[in-house]
Coordinates of C-alpha atoms in Angstrom, one line a residue:
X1 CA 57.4 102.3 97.4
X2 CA 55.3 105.6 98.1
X3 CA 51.8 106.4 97.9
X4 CA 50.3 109.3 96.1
X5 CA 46.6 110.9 96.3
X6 CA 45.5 114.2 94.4
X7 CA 42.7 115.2 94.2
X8 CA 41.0 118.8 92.7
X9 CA 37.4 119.6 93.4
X10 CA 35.4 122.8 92.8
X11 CA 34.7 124.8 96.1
X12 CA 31.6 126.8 94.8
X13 CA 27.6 127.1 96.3
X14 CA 26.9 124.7 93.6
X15 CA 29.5 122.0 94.0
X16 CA 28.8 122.0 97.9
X17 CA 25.1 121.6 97.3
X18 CA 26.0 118.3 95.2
X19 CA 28.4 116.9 97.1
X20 CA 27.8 113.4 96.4
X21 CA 28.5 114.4 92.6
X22 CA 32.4 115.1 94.4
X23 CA 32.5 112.4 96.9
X24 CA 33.9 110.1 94.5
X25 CA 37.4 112.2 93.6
X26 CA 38.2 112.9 97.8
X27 CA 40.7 110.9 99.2
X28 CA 37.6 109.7 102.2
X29 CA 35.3 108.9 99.5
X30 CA 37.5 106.3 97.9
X31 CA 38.4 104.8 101.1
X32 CA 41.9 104.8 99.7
X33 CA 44.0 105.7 102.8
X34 CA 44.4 102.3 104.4
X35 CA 45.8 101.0 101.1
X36 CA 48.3 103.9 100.5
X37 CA 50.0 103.8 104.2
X38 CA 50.3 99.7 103.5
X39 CA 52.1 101.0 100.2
X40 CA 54.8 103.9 102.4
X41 CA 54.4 102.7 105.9
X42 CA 57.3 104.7 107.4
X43 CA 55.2 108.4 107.3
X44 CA 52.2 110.3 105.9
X45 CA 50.9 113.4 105.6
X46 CA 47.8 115.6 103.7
X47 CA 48.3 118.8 102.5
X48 CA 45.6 121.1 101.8
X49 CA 45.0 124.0 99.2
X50 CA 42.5 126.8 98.4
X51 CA 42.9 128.7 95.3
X52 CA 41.7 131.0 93.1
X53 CA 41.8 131.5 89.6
X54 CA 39.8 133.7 87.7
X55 CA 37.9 136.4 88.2
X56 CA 34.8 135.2 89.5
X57 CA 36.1 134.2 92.5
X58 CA 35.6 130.1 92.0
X59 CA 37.5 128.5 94.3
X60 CA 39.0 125.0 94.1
X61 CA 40.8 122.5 96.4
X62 CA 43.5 120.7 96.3
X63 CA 44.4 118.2 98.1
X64 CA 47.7 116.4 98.6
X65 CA 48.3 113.1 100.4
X66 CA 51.2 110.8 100.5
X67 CA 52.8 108.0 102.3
X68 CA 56.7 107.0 101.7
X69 CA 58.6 103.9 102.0
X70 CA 62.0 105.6 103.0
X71 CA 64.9 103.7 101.4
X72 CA 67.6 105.8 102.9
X73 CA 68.0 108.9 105.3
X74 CA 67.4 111.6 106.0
X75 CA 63.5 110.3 106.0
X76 CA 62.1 113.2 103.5
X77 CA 58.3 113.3 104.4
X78 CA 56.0 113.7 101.9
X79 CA 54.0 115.6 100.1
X80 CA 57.2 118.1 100.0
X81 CA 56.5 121.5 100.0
X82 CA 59.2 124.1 99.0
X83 CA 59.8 127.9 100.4
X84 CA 57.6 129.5 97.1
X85 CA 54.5 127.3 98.1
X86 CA 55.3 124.3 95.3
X87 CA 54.5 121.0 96.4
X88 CA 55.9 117.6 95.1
X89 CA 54.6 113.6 95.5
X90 CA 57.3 111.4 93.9
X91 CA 57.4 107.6 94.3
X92 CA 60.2 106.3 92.4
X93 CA 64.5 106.2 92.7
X94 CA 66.4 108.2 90.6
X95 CA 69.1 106.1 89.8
X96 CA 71.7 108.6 88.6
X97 CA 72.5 109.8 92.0
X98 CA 74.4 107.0 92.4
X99 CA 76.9 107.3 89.8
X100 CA 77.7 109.2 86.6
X101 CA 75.8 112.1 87.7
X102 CA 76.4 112.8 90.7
X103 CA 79.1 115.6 89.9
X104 CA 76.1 117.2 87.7
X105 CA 73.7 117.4 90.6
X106 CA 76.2 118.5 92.9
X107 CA 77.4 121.1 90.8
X108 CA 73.8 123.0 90.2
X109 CA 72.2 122.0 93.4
X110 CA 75.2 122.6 95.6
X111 CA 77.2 120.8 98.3
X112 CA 74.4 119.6 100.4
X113 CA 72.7 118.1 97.4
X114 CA 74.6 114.8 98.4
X115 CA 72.6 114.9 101.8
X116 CA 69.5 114.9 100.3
X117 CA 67.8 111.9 99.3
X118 CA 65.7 112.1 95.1
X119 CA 62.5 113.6 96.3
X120 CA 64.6 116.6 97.6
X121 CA 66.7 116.6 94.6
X122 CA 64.1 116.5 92.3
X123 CA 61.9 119.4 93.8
X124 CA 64.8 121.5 93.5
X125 CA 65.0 120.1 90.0
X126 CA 61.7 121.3 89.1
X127 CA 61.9 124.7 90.9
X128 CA 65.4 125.6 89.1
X129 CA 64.9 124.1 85.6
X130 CA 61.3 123.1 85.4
X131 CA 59.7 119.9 84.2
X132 CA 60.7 119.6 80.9
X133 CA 63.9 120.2 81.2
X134 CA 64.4 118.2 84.3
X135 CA 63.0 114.8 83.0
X136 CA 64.6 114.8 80.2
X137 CA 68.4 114.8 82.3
X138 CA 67.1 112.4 85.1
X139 CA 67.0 108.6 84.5
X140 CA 65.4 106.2 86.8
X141 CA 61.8 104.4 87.7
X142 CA 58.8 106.9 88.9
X143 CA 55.7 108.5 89.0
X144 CA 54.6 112.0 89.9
X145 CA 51.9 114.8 90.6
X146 CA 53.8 118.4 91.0
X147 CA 51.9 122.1 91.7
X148 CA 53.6 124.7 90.2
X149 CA 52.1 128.0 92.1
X150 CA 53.6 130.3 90.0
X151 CA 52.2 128.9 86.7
X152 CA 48.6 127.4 88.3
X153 CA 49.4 124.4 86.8
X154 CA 49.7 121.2 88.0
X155 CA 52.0 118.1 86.1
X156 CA 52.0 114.8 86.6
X157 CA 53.5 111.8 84.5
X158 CA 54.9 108.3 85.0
X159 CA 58.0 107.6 83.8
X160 CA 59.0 107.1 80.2
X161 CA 59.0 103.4 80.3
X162 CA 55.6 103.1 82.8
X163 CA 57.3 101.4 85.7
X164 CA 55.5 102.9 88.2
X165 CA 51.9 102.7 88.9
X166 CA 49.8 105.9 88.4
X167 CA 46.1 106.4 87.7
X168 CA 43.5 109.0 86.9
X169 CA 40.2 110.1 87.1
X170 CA 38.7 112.9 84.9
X171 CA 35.4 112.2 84.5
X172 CA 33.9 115.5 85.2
X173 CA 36.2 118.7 83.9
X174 CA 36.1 120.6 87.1
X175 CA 37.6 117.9 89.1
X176 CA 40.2 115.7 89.0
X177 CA 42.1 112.7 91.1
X178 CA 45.1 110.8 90.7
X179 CA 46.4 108.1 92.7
X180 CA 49.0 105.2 93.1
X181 CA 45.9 102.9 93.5
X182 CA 42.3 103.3 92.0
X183 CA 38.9 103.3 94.2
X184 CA 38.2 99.9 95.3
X185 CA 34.5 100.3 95.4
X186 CA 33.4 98.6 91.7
X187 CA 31.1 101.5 91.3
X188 CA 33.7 104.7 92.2
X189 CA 36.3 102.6 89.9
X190 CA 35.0 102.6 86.6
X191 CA 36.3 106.1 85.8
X192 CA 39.8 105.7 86.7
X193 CA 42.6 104.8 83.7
X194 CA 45.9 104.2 84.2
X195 CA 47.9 106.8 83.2
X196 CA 50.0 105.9 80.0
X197 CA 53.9 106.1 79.8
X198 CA 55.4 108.1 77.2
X199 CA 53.5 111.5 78.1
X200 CA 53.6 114.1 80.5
X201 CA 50.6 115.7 81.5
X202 CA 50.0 119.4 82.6
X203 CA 46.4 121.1 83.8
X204 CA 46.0 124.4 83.2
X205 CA 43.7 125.3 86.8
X206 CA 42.6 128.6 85.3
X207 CA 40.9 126.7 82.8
X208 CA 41.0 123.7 83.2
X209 CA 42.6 122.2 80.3
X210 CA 45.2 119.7 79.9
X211 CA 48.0 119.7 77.3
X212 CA 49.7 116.5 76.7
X213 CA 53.3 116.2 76.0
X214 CA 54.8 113.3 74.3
X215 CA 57.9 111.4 74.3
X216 CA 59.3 111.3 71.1
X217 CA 62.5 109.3 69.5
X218 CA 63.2 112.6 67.9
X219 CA 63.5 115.9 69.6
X220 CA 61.1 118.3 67.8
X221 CA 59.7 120.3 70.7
X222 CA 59.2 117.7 72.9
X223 CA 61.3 115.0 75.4
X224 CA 63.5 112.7 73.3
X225 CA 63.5 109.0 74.7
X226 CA 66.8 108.2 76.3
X227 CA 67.1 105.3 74.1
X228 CA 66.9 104.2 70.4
X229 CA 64.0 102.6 68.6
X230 CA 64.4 99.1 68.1
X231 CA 66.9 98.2 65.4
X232 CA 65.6 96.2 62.3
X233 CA 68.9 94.6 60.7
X234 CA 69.1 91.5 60.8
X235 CA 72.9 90.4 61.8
X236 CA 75.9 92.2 63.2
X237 CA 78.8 93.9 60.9
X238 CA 80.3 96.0 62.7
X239 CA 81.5 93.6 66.1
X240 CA 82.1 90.3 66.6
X241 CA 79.3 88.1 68.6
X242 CA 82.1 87.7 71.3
X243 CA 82.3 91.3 72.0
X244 CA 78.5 91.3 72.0
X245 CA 78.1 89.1 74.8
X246 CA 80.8 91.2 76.8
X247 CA 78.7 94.1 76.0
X248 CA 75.8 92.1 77.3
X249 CA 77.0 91.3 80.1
X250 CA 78.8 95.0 81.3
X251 CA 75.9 96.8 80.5
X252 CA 73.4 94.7 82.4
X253 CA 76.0 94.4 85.3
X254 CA 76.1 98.5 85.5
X255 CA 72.0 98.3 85.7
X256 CA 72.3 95.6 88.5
X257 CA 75.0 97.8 90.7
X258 CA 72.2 100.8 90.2
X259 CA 69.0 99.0 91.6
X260 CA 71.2 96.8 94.1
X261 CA 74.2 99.6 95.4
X262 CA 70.8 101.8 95.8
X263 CA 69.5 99.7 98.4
X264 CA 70.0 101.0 102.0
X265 CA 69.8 99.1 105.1
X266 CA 68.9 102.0 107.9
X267 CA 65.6 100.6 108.1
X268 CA 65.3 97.0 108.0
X269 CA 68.8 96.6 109.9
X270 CA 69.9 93.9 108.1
X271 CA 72.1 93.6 104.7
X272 CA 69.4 91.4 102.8
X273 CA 68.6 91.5 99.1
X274 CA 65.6 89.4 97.2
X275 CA 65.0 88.5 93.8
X276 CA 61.9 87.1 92.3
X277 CA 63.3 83.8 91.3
X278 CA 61.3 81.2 89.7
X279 CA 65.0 79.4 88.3
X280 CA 64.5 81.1 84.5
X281 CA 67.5 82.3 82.9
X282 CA 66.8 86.0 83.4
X283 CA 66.2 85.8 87.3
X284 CA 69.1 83.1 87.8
X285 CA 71.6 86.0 85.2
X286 CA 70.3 88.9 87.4
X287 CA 70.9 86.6 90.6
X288 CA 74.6 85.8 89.5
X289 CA 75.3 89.5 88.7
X290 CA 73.5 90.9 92.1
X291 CA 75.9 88.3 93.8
X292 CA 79.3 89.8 91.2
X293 CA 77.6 93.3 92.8
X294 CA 78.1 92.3 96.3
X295 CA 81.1 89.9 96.3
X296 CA 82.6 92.0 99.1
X297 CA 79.7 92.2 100.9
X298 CA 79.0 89.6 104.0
X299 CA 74.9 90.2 102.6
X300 CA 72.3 87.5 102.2
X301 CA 70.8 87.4 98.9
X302 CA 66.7 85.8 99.2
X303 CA 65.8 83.8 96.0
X304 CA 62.0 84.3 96.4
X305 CA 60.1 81.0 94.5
X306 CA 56.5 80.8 94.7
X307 CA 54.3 77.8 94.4
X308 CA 50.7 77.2 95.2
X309 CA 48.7 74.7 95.8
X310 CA 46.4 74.0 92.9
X311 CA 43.0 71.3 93.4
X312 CA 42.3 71.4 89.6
X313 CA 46.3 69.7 89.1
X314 CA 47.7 68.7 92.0
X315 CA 51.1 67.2 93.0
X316 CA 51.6 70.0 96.3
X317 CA 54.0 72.5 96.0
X318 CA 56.7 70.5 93.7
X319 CA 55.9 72.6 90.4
X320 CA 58.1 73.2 87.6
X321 CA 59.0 76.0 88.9
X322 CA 59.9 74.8 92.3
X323 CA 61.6 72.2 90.7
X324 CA 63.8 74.3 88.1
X325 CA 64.2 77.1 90.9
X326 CA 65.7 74.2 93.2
X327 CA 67.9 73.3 90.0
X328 CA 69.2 76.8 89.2
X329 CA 69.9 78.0 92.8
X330 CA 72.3 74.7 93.2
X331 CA 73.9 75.6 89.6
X332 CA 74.6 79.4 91.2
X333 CA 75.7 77.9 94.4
X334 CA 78.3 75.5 92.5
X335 CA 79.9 78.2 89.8
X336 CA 83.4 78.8 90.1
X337 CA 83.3 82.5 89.5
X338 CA 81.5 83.0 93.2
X339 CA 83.3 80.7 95.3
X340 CA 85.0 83.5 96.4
X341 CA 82.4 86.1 97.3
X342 CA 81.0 86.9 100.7
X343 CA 77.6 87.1 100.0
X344 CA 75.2 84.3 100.0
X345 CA 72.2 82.4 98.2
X346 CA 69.1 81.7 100.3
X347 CA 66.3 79.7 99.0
X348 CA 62.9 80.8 100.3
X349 CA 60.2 78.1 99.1
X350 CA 56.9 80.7 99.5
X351 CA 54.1 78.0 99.3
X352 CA 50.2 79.0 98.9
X353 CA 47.9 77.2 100.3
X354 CA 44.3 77.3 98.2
X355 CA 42.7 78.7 101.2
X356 CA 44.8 81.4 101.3
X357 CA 44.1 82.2 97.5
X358 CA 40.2 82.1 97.9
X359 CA 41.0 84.9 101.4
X360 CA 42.7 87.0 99.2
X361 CA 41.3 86.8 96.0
X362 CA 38.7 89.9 96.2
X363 CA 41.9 92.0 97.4
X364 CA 44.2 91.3 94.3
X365 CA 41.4 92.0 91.9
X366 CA 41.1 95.2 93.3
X367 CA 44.9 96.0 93.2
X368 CA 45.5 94.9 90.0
X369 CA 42.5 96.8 88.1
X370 CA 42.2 98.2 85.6
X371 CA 43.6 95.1 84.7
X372 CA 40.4 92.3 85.1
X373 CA 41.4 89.4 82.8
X374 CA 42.1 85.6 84.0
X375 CA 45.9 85.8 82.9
X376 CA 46.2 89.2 84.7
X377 CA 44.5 88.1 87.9
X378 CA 47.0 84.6 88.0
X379 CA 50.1 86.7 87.2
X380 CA 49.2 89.2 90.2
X381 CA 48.3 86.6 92.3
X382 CA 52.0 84.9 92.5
X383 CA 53.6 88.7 92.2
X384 CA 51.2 89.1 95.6
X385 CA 52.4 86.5 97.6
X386 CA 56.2 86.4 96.3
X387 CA 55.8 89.9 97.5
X388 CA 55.0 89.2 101.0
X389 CA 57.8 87.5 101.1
X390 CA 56.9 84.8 103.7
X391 CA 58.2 81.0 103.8
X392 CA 60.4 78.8 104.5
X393 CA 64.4 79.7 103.7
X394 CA 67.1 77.4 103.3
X395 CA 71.0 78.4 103.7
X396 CA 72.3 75.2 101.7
X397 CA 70.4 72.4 100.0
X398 CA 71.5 69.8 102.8
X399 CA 70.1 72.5 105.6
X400 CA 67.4 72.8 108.1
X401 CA 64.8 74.6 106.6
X402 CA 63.8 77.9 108.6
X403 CA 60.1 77.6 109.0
X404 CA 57.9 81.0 108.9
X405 CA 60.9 83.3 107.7
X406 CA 60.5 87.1 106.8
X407 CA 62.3 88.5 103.8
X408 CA 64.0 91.7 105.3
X409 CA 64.3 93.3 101.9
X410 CA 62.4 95.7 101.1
X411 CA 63.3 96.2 97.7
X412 CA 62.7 93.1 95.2
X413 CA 64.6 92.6 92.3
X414 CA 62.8 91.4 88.7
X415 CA 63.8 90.2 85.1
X416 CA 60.8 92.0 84.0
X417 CA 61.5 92.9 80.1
X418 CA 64.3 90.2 79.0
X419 CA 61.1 88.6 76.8
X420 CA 60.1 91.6 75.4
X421 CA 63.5 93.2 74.0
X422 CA 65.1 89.7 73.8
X423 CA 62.5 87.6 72.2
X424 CA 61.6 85.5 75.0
X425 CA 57.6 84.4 74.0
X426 CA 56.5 81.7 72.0
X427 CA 54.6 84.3 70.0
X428 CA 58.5 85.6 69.0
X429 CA 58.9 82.6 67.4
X430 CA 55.6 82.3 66.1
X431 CA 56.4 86.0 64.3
X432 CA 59.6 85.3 62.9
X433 CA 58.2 81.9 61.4
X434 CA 55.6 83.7 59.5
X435 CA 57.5 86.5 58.5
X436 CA 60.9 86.4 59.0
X437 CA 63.3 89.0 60.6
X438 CA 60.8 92.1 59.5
X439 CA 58.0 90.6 61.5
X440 CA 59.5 89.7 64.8
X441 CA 61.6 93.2 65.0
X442 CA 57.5 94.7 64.8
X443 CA 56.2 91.9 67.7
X444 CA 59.0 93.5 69.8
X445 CA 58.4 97.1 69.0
X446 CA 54.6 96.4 70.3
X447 CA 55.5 94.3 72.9
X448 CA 57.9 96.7 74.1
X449 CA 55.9 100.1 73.9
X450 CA 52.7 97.8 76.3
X451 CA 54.7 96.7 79.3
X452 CA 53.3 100.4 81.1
X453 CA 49.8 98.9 80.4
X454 CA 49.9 95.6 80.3
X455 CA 52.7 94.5 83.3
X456 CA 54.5 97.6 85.3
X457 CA 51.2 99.4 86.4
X458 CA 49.6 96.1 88.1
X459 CA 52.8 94.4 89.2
X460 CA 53.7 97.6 91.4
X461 CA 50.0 98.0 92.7
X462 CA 50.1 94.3 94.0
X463 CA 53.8 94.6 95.3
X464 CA 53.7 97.1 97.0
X465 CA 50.8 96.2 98.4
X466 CA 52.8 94.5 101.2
X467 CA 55.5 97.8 101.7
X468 CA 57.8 96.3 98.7
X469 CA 59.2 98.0 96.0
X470 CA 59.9 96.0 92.7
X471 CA 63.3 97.2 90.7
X472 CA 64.2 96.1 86.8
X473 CA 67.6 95.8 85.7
X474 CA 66.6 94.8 82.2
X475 CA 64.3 98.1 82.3
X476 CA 67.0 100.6 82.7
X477 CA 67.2 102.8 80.4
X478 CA 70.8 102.8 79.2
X479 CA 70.2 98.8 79.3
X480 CA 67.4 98.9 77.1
X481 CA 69.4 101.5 74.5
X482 CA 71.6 98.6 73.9
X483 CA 69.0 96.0 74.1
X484 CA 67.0 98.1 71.2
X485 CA 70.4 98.4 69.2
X486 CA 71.1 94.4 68.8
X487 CA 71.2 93.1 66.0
X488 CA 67.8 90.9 65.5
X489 CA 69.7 87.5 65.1
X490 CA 71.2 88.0 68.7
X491 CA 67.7 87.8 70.1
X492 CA 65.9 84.9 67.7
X493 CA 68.1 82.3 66.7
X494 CA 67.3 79.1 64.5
X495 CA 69.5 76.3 66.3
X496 CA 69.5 72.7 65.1
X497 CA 66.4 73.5 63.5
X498 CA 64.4 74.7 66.7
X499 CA 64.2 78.7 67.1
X500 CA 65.7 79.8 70.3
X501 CA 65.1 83.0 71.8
X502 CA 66.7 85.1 73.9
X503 CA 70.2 84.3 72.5
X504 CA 72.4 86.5 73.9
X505 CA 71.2 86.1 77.7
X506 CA 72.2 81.9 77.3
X507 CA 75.2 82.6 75.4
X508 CA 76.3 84.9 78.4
X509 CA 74.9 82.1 80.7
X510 CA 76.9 79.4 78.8
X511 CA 80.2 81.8 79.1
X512 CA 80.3 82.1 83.2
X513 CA 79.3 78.1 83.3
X514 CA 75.0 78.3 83.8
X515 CA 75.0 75.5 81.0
X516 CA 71.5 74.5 82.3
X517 CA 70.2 77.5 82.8
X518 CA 71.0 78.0 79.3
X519 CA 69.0 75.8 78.4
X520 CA 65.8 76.0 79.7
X521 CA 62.4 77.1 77.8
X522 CA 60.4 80.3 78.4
X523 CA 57.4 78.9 80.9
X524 CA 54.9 81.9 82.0
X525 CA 55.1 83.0 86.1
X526 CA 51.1 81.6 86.0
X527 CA 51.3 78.1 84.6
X528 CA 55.3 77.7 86.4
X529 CA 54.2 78.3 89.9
X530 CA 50.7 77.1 88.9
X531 CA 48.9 80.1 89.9
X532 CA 46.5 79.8 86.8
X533 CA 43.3 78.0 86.1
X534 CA 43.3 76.5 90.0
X535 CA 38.7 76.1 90.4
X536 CA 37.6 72.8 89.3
X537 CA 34.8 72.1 87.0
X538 CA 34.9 76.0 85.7
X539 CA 35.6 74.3 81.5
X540 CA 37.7 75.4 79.6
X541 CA 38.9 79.5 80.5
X542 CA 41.1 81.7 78.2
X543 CA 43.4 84.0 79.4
X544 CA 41.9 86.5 77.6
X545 CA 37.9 86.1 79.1
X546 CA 37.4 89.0 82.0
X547 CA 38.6 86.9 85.5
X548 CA 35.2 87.0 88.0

């Protein structure tokens, strides 16, 4: 995970003799650099530049600072200037340079574009072809600020899905900052807004305008989504539910081998992978699949579970999702279809002691804004301390436990999206009872179009808080094409007179023998690890009310 600042202030008599008015949009002001090396700990660097441009001589800075988490070599550092003077900050993997691509990037970047890791590829991307043009043939997860000299403009966007964290302050029209992480301070914060998915952004500096540019499902002047919106009939004619499930299972196998075969070890010098894994069906499917990935492989694959310790319940670290984690690891470990790999299933039991939760509580607030509700601030806090990584693993259920171990992997993978394009909330079923087939295929649509502002912004900040980069299978783009084009009654089913969602993801559990896994109900990350509602004598305290 990488760290981006930019920041544009005015350099006239006037702006200097008010520089308290600019203190909060410089990267000193904010006291943001700490944060952003914890975020790319392997370099840094701050690029400065003076320009003009208009006639009256008023000069602005800009200011450039990045840090990188390097996932493979050649280490590219950051902020990446090219020959002509532009300059690039990228955080994100470009998945298609492992893969169907790569012929296509070879072929107009030439031969050393295979040497290059994708901030190299992608400056050369947006020098050659521009922005437009270039995001609309790349696939993968990011966020980015690029200065185009020749046009005095400067871009920056999140990807089209929002799975990378970017935010933005424009509260006075001659300056403006953007950054991975907003101020900390409560007072310097209020004027920063995460930046929505679905829109590219580009600032005219001669004057000072910004035109938006929108992702569309149709391609009328703009950037067409890579995949289709979400489709309203109600059953399947055209393929059997058999060759669905296939479908299913190929398609979110390919996204897998993207995330996990673009992993590379030069770093942490060891061959270690981590999931998030509370023992739900769509960490235990993406477990089983990242284990098909590396059959070959003599790797380690961490099954992060997080628990804390909650006064207001109690019962210690044996939660239900301790418990079904437990269950689901031993149901992996016991399927015929991976006696045969190499690779192997760790446990990691991450518990959280209370004290630890009231040290870090002010931290993850601050991460995870704009976001400031109870339900966000329980949700980060579990994403925060899986993150770290830190607990105790076990090789085998009958083993000694490791005390005090250290994920290696910097890269942790997520089922982040199965409920929202596969029915997985109680609120589905809540839709589909009220108003059939019509009304749950509109709960998806909006649940669907607000995982950039309601999930992917705040989990990155809090991940990567600890030098970790979070990676969704169920989030890639040609996955989420096929996810959109199920048929409805894939996703919602009515089964001995219960409704059970996410269909398709238990029927492909119940094929490759995860019978219990297929059976388990939806339980949210807060109230499964118990993360949520842990101060006695507060009342009663929606998820909703603003978390203090």
């Amino acid at each position: 995970m990488c760290g981006i600042f930019f920041s544009l202030v005015p350099k006239s008599k006037s702006a200097s003799n008010n520089s308290d008015v600019f203190f909060k949009f410089t990267l000193a002001g904010l006291q943001l650099e700490q944060a952003l090396k914890r975020r790319g700990p392997d370099c840094y660097n701050t690029v400065v530049v003076d320009i003009n441009t208009n006639d009256d001589n008023e000069s602005k800075q800009l200011t450039f600072f990045s840090t990188v988490l390097s996932m493979r070599d050649p280490l590219t550092p950051q902020p990446l200037q090219s020959p002509e003077g532009r300059i690039l900050q990228f955080n994100g993997e470009l998945y298609d340079a492992v893969g169907e691509l790569e012929g296509y990037r070879s072929e107009i970047l030439g031969d050393d574009a295979v040497c290059k890791n994708d901030t190299a590829i992608l400056s050369q991307l947006f020098d050659r072809f521009g922005v437009i043009e270039t995001l609309q043939s790349i696939r993968g997860e990011y966020a980015f600020v690029y200065y185009d000299i020749m046009s005095k403009c400067i871009w920056w966007a999140r990807d089209c899905i929002g799975r990378r964290s970017l935010l933005v302050n424009r509260s006075r029209k001659d300056c403006i900052a953007l950054s991975s992480l907003p101020a900390f301070d409560p007072v310097l914060r209020t004027d920063w807004r995460e930046v929505p998915a679905g829109e590219v952004y580009k600032l005219d500096l001669r004057i000072m305008d910004i035109e938006v540019i929108p992702w569309s499902y149709e391609l009328c002047g703009s950037l067409k989504y890579p995949y289709v919106p979400i489709y309203s009939d109600i059953s399947l004619t055209q393929y059997s539910y058999d060759a669905l499930v296939t479908e299913f299972s190929s398609t979110l196998l390919a996204a897998v081998r993207r995330r996990v075969l673009a992993i590379h070890h030069s770093r942490s010098k060891a061959d270690t992978y981590a999931i998030l894994f509370s023992g739900g069906i769509d960490c235990t499917l993406l477990a089983y699949l990242t284990a098909i990935t590396l059959r070959d492989h003599n790797a380690h694959i961490d099954l992060l579970n997080v628990a804390f310790e909650n006064p207001r319940i109690g019962g210690g670290y044996d939660t239900p999702d301790r418990i079904l984690g437990r269950q689901s690891w031993q149901e992996l470990r016991s399927l015929p279809g991976l006696q045969s790999c190499r690779c192997d299933f760790r446990f990691v039991e991450i518990n959280v002691p209370y004290t630890q939760v009231l040290e870090c509580k002010s931290h993850v607030q601050d991460l995870m804004f704009p976001k400031d509700s109870v339900m966000d601030f329980s949700i980060a806090l579990a994403f925060f301390f899986a993150a770290r990584g830190i607990g105790t693993m076990f090789t085998s259920p009958v083993s000694d436990p490791v005390e005090e171990y250290t994920t290696l992997s910097r890269v942790l993978i997520s089922g982040l999206g199965a409920d929202e394009l596969f029915a997985g909330y109680t609120r589905h079923g809540t839709s589909f009872a009220r108003g059939g087939y019509e009304a749950l295929a509109k709960e998806l649509t909006l649940d669907f179009g607000r995982l950039h502002e309601r999930n992917l912004g705040r989990d990155d900040r809090v991940g990567a808080h600890w030098g970790k980069e979070f990676r969704y299978p169920f989030l890639d783009e040609e996955f989420v094409d096929f996810a959109l084009r199920c048929p409805l009654d894939s996703k919602l089913r009515v089964r001995e007179s219960a409704k059970e969602g996410k269909w398709l993801l238990r029927q492909f559990a119940r094929v490759i023998g995860l019978h219990q896994v297929a059976e388990e109900k939806k339980r949210a990350i807060q109230f499964g690890a118990r993360s949520a509602k842990m101060e006695e004598g507060k009342g009663k305290i929606r998820g909703t009310d603003k978390f203090v």
